[in-house]
Short mmCIF file of C-alpha atoms in Angstrom, two decimals:
data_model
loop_
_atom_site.label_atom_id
_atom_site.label_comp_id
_atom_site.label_asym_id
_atom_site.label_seq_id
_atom_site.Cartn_x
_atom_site.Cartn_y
_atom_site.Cartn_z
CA UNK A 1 18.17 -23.13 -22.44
CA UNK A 2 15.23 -20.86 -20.47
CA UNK A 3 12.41 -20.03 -23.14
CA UNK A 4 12.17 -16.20 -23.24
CA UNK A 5 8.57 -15.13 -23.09
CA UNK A 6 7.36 -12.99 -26.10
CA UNK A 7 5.69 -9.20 -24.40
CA UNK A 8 1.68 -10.28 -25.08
CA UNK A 9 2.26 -13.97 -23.45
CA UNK A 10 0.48 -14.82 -20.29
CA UNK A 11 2.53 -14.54 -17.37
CA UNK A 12 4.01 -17.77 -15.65
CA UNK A 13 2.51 -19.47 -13.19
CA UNK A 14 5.11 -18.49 -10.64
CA UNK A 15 4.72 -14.79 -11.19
CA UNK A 16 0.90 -15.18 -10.71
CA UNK A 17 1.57 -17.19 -7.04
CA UNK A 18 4.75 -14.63 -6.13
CA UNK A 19 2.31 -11.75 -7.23
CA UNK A 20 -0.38 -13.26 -4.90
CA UNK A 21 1.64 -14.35 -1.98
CA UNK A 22 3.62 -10.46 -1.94
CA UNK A 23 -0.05 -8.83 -1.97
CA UNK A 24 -0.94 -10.48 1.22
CA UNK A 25 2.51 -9.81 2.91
CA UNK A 26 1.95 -6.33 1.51
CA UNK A 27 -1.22 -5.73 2.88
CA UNK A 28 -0.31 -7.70 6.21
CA UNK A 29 2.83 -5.70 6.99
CA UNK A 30 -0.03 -2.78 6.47
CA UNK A 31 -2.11 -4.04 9.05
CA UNK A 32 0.96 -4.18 11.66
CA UNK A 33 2.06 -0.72 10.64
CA UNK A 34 -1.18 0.69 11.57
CA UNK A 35 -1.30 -1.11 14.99
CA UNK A 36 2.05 0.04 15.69
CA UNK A 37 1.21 3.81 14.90
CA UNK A 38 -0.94 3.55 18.13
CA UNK A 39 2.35 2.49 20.20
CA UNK A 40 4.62 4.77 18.17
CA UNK A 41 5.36 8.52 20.09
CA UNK A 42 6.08 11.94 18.07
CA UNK A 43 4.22 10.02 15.01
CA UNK A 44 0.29 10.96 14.94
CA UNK A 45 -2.43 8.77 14.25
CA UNK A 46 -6.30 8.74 14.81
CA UNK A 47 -6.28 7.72 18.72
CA UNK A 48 -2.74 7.17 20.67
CA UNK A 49 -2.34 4.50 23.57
CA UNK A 50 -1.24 5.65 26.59
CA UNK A 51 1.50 2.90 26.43
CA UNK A 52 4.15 4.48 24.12
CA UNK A 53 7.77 2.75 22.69
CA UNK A 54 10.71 4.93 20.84
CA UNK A 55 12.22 1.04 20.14
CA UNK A 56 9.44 0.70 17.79
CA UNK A 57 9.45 4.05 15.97
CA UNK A 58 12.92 2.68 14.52
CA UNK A 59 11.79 -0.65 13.31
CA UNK A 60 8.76 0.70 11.54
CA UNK A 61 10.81 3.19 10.56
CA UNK A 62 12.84 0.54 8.16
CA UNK A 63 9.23 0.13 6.38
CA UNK A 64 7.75 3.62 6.55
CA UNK A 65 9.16 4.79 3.15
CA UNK A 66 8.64 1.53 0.74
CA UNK A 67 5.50 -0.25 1.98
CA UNK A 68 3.24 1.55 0.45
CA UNK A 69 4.93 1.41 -3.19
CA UNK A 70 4.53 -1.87 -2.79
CA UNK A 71 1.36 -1.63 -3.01
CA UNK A 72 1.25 0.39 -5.71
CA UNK A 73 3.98 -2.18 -7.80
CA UNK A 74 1.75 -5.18 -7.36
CA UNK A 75 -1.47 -3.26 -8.21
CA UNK A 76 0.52 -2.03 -11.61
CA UNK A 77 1.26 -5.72 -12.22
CA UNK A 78 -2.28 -7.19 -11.72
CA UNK A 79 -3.64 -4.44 -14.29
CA UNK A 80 -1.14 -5.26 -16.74
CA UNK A 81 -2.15 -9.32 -16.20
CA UNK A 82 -5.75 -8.34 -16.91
CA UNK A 83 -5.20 -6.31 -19.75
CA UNK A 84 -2.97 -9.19 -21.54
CA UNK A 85 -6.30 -11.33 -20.45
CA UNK A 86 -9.40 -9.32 -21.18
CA UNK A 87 -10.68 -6.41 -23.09
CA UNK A 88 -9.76 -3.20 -21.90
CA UNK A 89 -13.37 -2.00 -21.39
CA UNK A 90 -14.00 -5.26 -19.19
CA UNK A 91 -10.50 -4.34 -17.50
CA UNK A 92 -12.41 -0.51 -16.50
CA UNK A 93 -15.11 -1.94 -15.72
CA UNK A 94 -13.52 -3.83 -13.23
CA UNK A 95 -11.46 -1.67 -11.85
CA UNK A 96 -14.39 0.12 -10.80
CA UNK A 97 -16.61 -2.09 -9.61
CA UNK A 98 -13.94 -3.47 -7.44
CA UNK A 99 -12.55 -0.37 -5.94
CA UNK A 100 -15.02 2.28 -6.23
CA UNK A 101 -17.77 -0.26 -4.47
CA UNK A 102 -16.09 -0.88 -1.69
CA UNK A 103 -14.85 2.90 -1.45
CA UNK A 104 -17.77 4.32 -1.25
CA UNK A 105 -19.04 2.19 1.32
CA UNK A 106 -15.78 3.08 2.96
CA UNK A 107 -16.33 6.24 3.07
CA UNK A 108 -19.98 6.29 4.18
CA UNK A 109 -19.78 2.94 6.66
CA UNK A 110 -16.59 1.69 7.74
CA UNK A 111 -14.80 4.45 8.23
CA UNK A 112 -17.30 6.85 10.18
CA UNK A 113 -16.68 5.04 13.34
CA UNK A 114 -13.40 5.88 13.13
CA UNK A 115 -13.65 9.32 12.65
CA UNK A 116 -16.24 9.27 15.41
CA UNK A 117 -14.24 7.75 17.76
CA UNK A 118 -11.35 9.87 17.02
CA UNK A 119 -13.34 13.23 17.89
CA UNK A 120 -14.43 11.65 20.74
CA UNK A 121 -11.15 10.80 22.17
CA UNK A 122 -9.56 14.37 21.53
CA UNK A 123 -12.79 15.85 23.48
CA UNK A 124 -14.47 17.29 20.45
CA UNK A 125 -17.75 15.91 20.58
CA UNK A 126 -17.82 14.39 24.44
CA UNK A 127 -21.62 14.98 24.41
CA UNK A 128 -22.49 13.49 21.14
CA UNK A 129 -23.73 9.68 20.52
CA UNK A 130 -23.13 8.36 17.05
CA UNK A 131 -26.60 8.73 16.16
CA UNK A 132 -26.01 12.62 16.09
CA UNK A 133 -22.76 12.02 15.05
CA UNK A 134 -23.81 10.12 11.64
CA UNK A 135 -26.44 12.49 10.93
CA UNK A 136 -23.57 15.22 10.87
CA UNK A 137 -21.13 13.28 9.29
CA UNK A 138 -23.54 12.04 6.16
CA UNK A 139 -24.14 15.84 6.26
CA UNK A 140 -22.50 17.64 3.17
CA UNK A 141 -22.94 20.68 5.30
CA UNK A 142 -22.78 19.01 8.93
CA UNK A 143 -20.88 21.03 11.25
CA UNK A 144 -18.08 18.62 12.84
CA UNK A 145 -15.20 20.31 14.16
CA UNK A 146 -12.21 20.29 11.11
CA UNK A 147 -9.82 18.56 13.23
CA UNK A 148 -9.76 15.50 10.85
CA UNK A 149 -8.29 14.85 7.69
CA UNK A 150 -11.91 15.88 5.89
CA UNK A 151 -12.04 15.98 1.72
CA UNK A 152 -11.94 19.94 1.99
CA UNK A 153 -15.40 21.51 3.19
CA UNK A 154 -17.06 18.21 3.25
CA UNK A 155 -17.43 16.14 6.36
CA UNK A 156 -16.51 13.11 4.37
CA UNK A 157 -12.97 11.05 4.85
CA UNK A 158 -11.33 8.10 3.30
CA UNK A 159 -8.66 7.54 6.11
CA UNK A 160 -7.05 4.54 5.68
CA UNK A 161 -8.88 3.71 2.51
CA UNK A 162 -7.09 6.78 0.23
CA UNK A 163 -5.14 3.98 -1.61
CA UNK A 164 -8.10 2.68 -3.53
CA UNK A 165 -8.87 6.28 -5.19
CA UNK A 166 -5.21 6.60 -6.69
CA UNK A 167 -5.22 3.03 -7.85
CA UNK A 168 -8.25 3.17 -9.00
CA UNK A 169 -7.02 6.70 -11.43
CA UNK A 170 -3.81 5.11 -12.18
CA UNK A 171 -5.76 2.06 -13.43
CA UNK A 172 -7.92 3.85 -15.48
CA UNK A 173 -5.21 5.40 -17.21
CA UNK A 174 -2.96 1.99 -17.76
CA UNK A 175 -6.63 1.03 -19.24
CA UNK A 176 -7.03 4.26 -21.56
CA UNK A 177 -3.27 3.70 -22.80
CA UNK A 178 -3.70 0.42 -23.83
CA UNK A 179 -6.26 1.22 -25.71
CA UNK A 180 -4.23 2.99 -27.72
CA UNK A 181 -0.68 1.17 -26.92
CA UNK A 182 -0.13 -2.12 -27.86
CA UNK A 183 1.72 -4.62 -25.50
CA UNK A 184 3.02 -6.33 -28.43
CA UNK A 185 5.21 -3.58 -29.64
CA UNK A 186 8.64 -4.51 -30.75
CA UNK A 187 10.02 -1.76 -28.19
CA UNK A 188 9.45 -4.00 -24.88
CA UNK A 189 12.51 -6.06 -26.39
CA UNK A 190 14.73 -3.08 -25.09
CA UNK A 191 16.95 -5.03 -23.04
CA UNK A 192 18.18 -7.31 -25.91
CA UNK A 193 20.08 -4.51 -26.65
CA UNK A 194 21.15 -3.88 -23.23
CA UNK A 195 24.17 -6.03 -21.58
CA UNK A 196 23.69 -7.92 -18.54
CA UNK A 197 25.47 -5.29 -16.03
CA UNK A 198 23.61 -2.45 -18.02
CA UNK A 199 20.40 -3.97 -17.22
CA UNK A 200 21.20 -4.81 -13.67
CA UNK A 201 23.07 -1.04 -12.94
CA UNK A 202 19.22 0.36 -14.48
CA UNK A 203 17.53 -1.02 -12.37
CA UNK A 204 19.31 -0.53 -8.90
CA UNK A 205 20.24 3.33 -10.18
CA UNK A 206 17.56 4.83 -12.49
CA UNK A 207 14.59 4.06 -10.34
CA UNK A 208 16.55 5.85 -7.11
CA UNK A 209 17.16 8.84 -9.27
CA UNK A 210 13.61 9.29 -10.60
CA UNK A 211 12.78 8.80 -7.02
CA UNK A 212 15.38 11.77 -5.93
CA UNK A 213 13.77 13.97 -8.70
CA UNK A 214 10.75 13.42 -8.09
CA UNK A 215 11.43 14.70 -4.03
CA UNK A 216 13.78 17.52 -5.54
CA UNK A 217 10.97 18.87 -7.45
CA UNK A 218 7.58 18.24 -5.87
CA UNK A 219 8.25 17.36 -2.26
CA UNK A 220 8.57 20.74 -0.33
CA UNK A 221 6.23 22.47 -2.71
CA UNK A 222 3.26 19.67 -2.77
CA UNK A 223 3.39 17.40 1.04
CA UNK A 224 1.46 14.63 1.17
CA UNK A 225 -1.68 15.31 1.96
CA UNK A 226 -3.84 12.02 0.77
CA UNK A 227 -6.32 14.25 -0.32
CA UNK A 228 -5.99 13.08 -3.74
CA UNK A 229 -6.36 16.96 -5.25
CA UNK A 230 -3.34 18.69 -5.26
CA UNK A 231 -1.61 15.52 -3.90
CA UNK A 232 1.20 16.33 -6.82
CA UNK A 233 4.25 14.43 -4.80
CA UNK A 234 2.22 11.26 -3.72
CA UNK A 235 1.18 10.71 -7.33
CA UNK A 236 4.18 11.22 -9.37
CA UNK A 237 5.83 8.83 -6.75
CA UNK A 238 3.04 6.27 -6.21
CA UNK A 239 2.27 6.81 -10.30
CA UNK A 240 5.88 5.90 -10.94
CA UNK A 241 5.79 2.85 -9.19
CA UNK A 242 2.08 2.13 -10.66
CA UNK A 243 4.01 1.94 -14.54
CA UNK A 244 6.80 0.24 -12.82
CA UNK A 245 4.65 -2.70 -12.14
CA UNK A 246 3.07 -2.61 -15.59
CA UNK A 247 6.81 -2.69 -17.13
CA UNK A 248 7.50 -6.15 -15.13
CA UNK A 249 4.79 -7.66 -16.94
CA UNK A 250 5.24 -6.18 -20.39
CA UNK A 251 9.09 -6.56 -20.19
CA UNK A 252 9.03 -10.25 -18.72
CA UNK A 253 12.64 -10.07 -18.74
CA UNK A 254 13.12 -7.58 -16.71
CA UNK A 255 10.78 -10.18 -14.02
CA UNK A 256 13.44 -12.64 -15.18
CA UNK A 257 16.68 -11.20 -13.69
CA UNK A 258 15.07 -10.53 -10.35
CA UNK A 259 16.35 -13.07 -8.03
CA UNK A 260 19.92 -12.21 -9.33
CA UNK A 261 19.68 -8.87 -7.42
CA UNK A 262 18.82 -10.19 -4.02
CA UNK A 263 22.50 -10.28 -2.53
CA UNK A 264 22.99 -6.46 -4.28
CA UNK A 265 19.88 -5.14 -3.33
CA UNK A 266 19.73 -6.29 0.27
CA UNK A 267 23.70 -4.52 0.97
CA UNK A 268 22.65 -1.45 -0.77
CA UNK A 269 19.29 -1.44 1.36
CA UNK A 270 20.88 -1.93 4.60
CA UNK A 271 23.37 0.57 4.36
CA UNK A 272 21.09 3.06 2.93
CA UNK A 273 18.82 2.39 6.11
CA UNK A 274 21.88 3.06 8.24
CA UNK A 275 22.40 6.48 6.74
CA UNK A 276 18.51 6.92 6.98
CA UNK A 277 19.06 5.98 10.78
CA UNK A 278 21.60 8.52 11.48
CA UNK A 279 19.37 11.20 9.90
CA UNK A 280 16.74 10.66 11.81
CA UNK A 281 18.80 10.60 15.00
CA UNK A 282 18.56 6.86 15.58
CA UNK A 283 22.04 6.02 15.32
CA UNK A 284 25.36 8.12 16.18
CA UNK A 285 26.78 10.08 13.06
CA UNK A 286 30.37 8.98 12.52
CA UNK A 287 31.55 11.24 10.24
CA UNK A 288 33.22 14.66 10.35
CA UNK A 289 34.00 17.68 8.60
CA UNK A 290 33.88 18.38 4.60
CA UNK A 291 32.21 14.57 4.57
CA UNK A 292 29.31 15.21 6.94
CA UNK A 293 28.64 18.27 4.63
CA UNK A 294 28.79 16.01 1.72
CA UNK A 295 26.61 13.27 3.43
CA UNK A 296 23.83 15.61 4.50
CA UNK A 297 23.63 17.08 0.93
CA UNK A 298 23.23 13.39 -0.22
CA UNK A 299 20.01 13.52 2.18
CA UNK A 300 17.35 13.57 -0.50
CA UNK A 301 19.22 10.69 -2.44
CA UNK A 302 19.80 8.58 0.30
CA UNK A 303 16.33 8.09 1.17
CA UNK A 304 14.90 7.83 -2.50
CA UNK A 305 17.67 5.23 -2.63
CA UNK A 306 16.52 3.34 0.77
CA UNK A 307 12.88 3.08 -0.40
CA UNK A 308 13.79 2.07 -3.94
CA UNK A 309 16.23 -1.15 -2.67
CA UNK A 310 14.49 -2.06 -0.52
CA UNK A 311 11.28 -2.75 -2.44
CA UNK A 312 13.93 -4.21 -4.84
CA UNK A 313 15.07 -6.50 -2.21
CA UNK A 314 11.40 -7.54 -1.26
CA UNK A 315 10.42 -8.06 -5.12
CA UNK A 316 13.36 -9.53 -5.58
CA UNK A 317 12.96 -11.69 -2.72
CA UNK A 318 9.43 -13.06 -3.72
CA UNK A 319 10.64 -13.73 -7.22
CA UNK A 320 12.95 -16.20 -6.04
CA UNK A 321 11.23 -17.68 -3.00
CA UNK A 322 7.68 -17.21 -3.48
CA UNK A 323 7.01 -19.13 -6.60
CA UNK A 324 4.84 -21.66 -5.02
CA UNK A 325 1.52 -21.90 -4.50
CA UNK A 326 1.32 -23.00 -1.00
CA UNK A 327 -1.55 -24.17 1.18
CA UNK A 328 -1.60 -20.80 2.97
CA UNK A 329 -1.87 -18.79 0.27
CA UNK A 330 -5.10 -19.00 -1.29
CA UNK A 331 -7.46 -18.19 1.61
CA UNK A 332 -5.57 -15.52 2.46
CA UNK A 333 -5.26 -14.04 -0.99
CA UNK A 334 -8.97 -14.51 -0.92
CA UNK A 335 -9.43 -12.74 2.71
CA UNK A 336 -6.79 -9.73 2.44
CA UNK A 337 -8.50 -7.14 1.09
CA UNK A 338 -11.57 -7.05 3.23
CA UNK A 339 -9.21 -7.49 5.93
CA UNK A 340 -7.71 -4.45 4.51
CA UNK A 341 -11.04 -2.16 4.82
CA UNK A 342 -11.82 -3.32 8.25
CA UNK A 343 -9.00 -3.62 9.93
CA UNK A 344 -8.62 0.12 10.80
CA UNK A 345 -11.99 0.35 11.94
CA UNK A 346 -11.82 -2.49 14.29
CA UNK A 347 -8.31 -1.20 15.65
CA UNK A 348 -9.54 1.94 16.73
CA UNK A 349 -12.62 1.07 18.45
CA UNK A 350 -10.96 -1.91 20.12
CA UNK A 351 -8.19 0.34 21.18
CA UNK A 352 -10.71 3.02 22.22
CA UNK A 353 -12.59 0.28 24.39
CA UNK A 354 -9.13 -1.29 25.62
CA UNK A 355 -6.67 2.00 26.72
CA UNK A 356 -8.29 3.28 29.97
CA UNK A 357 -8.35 -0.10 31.34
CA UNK A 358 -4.56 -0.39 32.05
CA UNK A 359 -3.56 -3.62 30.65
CA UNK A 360 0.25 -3.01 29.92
CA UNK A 361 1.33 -4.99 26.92
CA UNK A 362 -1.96 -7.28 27.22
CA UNK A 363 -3.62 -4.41 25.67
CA UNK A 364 -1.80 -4.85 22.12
CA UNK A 365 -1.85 -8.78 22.17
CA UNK A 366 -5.91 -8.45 22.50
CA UNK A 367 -6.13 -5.92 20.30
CA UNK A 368 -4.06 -7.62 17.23
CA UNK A 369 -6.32 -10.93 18.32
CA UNK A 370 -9.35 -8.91 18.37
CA UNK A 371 -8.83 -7.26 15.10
CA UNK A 372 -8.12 -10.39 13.16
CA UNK A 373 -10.60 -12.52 15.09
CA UNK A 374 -13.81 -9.52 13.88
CA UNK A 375 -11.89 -8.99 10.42
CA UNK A 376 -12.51 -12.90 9.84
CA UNK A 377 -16.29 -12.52 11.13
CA UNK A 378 -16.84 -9.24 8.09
CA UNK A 379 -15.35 -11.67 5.48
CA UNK A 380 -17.50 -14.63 6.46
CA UNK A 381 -20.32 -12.80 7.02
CA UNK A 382 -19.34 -11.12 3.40
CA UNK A 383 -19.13 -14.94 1.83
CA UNK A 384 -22.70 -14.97 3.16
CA UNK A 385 -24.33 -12.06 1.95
CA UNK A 386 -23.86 -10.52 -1.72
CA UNK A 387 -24.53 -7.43 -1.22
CA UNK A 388 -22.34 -7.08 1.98
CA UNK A 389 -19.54 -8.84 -0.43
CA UNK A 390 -19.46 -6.46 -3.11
CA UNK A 391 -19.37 -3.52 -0.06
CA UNK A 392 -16.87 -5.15 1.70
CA UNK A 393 -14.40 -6.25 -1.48
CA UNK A 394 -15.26 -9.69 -1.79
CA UNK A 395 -16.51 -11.09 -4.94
CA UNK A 396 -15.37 -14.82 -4.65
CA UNK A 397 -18.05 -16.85 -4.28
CA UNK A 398 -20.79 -14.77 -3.34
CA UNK A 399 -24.32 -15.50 -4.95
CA UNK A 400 -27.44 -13.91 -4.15
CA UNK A 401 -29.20 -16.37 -2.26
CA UNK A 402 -32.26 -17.81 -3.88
#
């Protein structure tokens, strides 16, 4: 008989080394979604290659929706872990040291290039060297062309970094709740009262339809915008799959039945993607009449049901086959995230540097080498140096030197 774990309980082992190992994939599948947004046409990004592929636009396509909620899952369960471990004033404190650091330094160092280079390839500031540049970027008042996605009259971006500010709210507020909330209330016990089909129907159904609502509602009226102010779609979405993170660790069970839904959650995700294909124009619509009317008014549900499954399927997935703690997995859990705030950086210099010198598809091979090969260099370099660790996201192991 499998020992049900009461809701204040430390987590398993194998949901600590499942959580781990889908955080790096997460973040990894990041880092290829941002190389291929150079390669990708119609899509825009900070600087384009000249070498362009429609084939690709579908396959990232299949990840567009769902990666980033993904994210945002694993982040809600490593907040609930460390409030079931420490105090939730330690927890803050954390929180913020850990993501608002690095953020800042974002912000101010890593991504500046970026934005540099990305005025300099439109023909914005042809003249300018980054001297100049940096002067009028650090600016509050600095006069750089708006072309950019700039935090409103400032100079100042985030770019790729924007996810750290909306964890970093959604964290404080798990941490003010349970404050007030505790995890050991009776009503995390829920699904005793819940059948087995009941449980599994709520969770590949209700999810989808908060999802739906949430597009019906705020979609057309607040767009994304990563701006964080006003951002009203992006954090009712991201936010809901923030608590749904928390709710796998507080309701263990609900962790539990996860591998059960791989076979479900995979056929529901695939032919959700295939209507989400045929939207877009990627495959041939097959149906006619009063049902094509019916399918296209399904629109807004289908696609709140594709990203839903399939970061059910990917969950689900890791709960079943990514329970152990393999010899890959720690240095990379321990690498990721300052991979994470270089990696754009490096891409678009190297890919500045690399597209007028008509490589063909050398130019991508060199540029994912390049990228890991300098994103290694910033964590080593990060091991090596506190105060470059706490900039860059690292905090294992780093000691001021004597």
């Amino acid at each position: 008989m499998t020992q049900k774990a009461e809701p204040n309980s430390p987590p398993p082992p194998q949901r600590l080394v499942a959580i781990d190992a889908l955080r790096v994939l997460a973040f990894g599948l990041l880092m290829l979604y941002h190389l291929g947004m150079a390669y990708v046409p119609d899509w825009g990004w900070h600087i384009k290659s000249h070498y362009q592929s429609p084939w690709l636009q579908s396959i990232m396509l299949w990840s567009n929706q769902w990666r980033m909620d993904l994210l945002f899952v694993l982040s809600g369960m490593a907040v609930a872990i460390m409030l079931q471990r420490k105090p939730t004033l330690t927890v803050g404190r954390l929180r913020i040291v850990h993501l608002g650091i690095p953020l800042l330094a974002g912000v101010f160092i890593w991504v500046a290039p970026q934005v540099f280079v990305e005025l300099k390839d439109k023909g914005f500031i042809a003249s300018m060297g980054y001297g100049d540049f940096l002067l009028q970027y650090l600016n509050p008042f600095g006069e750089l062309p708006a072309v950019y996605g700039r935090m409103g009259a400032l100079p100042w971006t985030w770019n790729h970094l924007w996810f750290l500010p909306y964890v970093l709210c959604y964290s404080l507020i798990a941490v003010a709740v349970a404050g007030v909330v505790s995890f050991k209330a009776r009503y995390w016990q829920l699904n005793h009262r819940l059948s087995q089909w009941g449980l599994y129907a709520g969770l590949l159904v209700v999810p989808a339809l908060l999802y739906w609502l949430i597009g019906e509602w705020l979609y057309a009226a607040y767009p994304k915008n990563y701006a964080f102010i006003g951002d009203w779609f992006s954090h009712a979405s991201y936010g809901l799959a923030f608590c749904m993170g928390t709710l796998w660790v507080v309701w263990p069970q609900l962790w539990q039945r996860l591998p059960t839904l791989i076979l479900p959650s995979l056929l529901l995700a695939s032919a959700s993607f295939a209507l989400v294909l045929m939207y877009v124009g990627k495959l041939p619509a097959v149906f006619s009449g009063q049902l094509a009317e019916g399918v296209l008014a399904a629109k807004g549900f289908v696609f709140s049901a594709n990203r839903w499954l399939w970061l059910l399927a990917v969950l689900a997935l890791g709960a079943r086959y990514l329970v152990v703690d393999y010899p890959w997995l720690r240095p990379l859990r321990q690498r990721i995230f300052c991979y994470y705030i270089v990696h754009q950086t490096v891409l678009i210099l190297g890919l500045w540097i690399l597209k007028e010198q008509a490589l063909g598809m050398a130019e991508p091979t060199l540029l994912l080498l390049g990228t890991l090969l300098l994103c290694e260099l910033s964590y080593q370099c990060a091991c090596r140096y506190w105060v470059l660790g706490y900039l860059l996201g690292v905090f294992i192991a780093v000691k001021p030197r004597p």
